[in-house]
Tab-separated table of C-alpha atoms in Angstrom:
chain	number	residue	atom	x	y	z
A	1	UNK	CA	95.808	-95.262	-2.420
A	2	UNK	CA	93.602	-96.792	-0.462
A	3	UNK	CA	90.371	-93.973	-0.632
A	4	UNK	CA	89.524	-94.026	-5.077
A	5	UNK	CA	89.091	-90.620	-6.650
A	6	UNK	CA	88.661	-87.313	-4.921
A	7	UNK	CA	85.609	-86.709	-4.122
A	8	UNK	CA	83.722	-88.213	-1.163
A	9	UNK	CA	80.076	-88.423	-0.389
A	10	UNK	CA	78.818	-89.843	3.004
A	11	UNK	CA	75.681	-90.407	3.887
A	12	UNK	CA	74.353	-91.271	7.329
A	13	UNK	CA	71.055	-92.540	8.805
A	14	UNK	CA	68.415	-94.083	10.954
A	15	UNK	CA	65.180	-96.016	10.074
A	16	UNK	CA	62.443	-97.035	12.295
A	17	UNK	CA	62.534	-100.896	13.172
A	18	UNK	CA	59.306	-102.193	11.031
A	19	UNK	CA	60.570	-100.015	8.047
A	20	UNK	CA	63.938	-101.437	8.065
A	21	UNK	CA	63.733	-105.089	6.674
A	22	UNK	CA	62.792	-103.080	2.773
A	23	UNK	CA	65.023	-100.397	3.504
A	24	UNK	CA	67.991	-102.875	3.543
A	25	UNK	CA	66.563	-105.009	0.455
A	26	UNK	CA	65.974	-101.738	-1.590
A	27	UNK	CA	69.384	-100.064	0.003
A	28	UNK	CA	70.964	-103.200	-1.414
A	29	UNK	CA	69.355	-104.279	-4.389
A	30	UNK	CA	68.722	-101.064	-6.209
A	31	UNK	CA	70.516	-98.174	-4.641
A	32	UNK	CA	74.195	-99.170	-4.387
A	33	UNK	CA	73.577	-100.212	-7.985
A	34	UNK	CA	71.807	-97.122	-9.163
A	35	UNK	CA	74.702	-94.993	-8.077
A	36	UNK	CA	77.746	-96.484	-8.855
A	37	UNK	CA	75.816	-96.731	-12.556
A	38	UNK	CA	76.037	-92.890	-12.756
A	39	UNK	CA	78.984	-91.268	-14.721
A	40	UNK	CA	82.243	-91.063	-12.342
A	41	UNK	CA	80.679	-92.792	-9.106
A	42	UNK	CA	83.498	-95.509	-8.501
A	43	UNK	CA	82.448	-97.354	-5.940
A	44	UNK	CA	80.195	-97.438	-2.510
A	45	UNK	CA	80.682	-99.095	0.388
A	46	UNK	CA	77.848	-99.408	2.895
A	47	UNK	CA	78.203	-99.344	7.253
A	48	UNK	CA	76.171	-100.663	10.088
A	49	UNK	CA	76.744	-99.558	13.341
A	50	UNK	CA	76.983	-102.051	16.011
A	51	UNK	CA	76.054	-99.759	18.811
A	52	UNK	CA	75.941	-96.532	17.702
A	53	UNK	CA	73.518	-94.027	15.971
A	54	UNK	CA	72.990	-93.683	13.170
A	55	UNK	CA	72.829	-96.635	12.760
A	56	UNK	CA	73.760	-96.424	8.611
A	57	UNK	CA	76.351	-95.192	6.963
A	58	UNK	CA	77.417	-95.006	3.144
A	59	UNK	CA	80.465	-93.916	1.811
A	60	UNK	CA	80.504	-92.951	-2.150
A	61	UNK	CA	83.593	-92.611	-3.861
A	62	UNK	CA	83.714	-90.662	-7.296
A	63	UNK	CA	86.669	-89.893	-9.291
A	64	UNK	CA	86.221	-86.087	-9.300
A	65	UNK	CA	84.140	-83.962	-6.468
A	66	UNK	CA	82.400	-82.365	-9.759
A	67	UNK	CA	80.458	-85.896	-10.313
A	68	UNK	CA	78.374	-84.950	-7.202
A	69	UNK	CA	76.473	-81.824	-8.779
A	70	UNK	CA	76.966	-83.381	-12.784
A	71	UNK	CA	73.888	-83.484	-14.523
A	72	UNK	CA	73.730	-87.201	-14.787
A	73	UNK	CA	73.787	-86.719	-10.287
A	74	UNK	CA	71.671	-84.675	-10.449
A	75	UNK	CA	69.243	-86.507	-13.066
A	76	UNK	CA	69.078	-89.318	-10.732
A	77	UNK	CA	68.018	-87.072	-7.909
A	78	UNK	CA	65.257	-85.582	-9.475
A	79	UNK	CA	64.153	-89.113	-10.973
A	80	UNK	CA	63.453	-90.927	-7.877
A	81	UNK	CA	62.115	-94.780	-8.339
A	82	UNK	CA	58.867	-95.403	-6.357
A	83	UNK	CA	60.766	-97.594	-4.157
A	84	UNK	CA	63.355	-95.484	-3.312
A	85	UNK	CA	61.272	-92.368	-2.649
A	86	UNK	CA	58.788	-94.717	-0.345
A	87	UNK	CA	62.228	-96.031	1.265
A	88	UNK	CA	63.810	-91.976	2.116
A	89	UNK	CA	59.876	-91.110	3.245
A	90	UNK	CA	61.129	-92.884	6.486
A	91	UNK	CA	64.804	-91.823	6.926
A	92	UNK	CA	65.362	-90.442	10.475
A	93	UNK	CA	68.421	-88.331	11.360
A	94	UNK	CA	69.690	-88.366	7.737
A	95	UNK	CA	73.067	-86.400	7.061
A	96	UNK	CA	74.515	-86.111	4.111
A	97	UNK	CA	78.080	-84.323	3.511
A	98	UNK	CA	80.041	-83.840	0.509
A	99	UNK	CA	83.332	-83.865	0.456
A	100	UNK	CA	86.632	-83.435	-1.006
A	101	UNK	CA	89.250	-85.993	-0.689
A	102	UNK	CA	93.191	-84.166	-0.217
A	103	UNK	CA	95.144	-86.946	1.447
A	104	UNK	CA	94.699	-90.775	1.564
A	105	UNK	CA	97.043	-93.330	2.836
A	106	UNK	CA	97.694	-96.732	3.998
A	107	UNK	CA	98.118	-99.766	1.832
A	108	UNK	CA	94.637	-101.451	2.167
A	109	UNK	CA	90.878	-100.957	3.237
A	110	UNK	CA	89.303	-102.683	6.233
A	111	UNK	CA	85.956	-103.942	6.629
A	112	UNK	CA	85.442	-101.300	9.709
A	113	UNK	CA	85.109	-98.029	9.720
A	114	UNK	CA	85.487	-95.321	12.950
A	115	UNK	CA	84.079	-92.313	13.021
A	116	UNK	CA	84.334	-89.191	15.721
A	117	UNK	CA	80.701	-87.461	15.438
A	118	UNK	CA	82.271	-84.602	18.197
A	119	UNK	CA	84.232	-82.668	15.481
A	120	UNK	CA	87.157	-82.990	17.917
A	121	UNK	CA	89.833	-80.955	15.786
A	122	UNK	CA	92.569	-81.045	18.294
A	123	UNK	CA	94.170	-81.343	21.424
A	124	UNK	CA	92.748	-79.387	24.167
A	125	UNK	CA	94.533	-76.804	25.427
């Protein structure tokens, strides 16, 4: 399976050009780490857009969608390093959506990632 676990959390934003050289060091040094460290995070795989916005994108996998409101979440939450509470000051845009994984196939993960914004749930009609 080529998605781990079942639950799914996706974060997406933008950060303002002279804010974004520490925003990638502490996005990449410390946060990745921090939350695959917590109880039933699996992994985390991290997006940037070429040409789109937002220009980030963060996909954390955990192994049950429970993980994302378990205390040791939401511990890490409320217990915010300096650096990563001076790094979200300056998110722009930010979305963050929670969700449960039902279906996953496919017999390997690629390095790029698509994703329809529009909420396009069909074919019109």
């Amino acid at each position: 399976m080529p998605l781990a676990g079942q639950g799914m959390l996706l974060t997406s934003m933008d950060i303002a050009s002279e804010y974004e050289a520490d925003f990638n060091r502490w996005y990449d040094r410390e946060h990745l780490e921090e939350r695959v460290a917590i109880e039933g995070f699996l992994e985390a795989r991290r997006y940037v857009a070429h040409a789109a916005n937002p220009k980030y994108l963060s996909l954390y996998s955990t192994a049950t969608l429970d993980v994302l409101d378990s205390p040791a979440y939401r511990a890490r939450l409320a217990n915010q390093t300096e650096w990563s509470r001076r790094s979200m000051a300056h998110f722009k845009d930010m979305l963050r959506v929670v969700a449960r994984i039902t279906i996953s196939n496919g017999t390997g993960r690629g390095a790029a990632l698509g994703v329809d914004r529009q909420g396009h749930h069909g074919v019109p009609g």
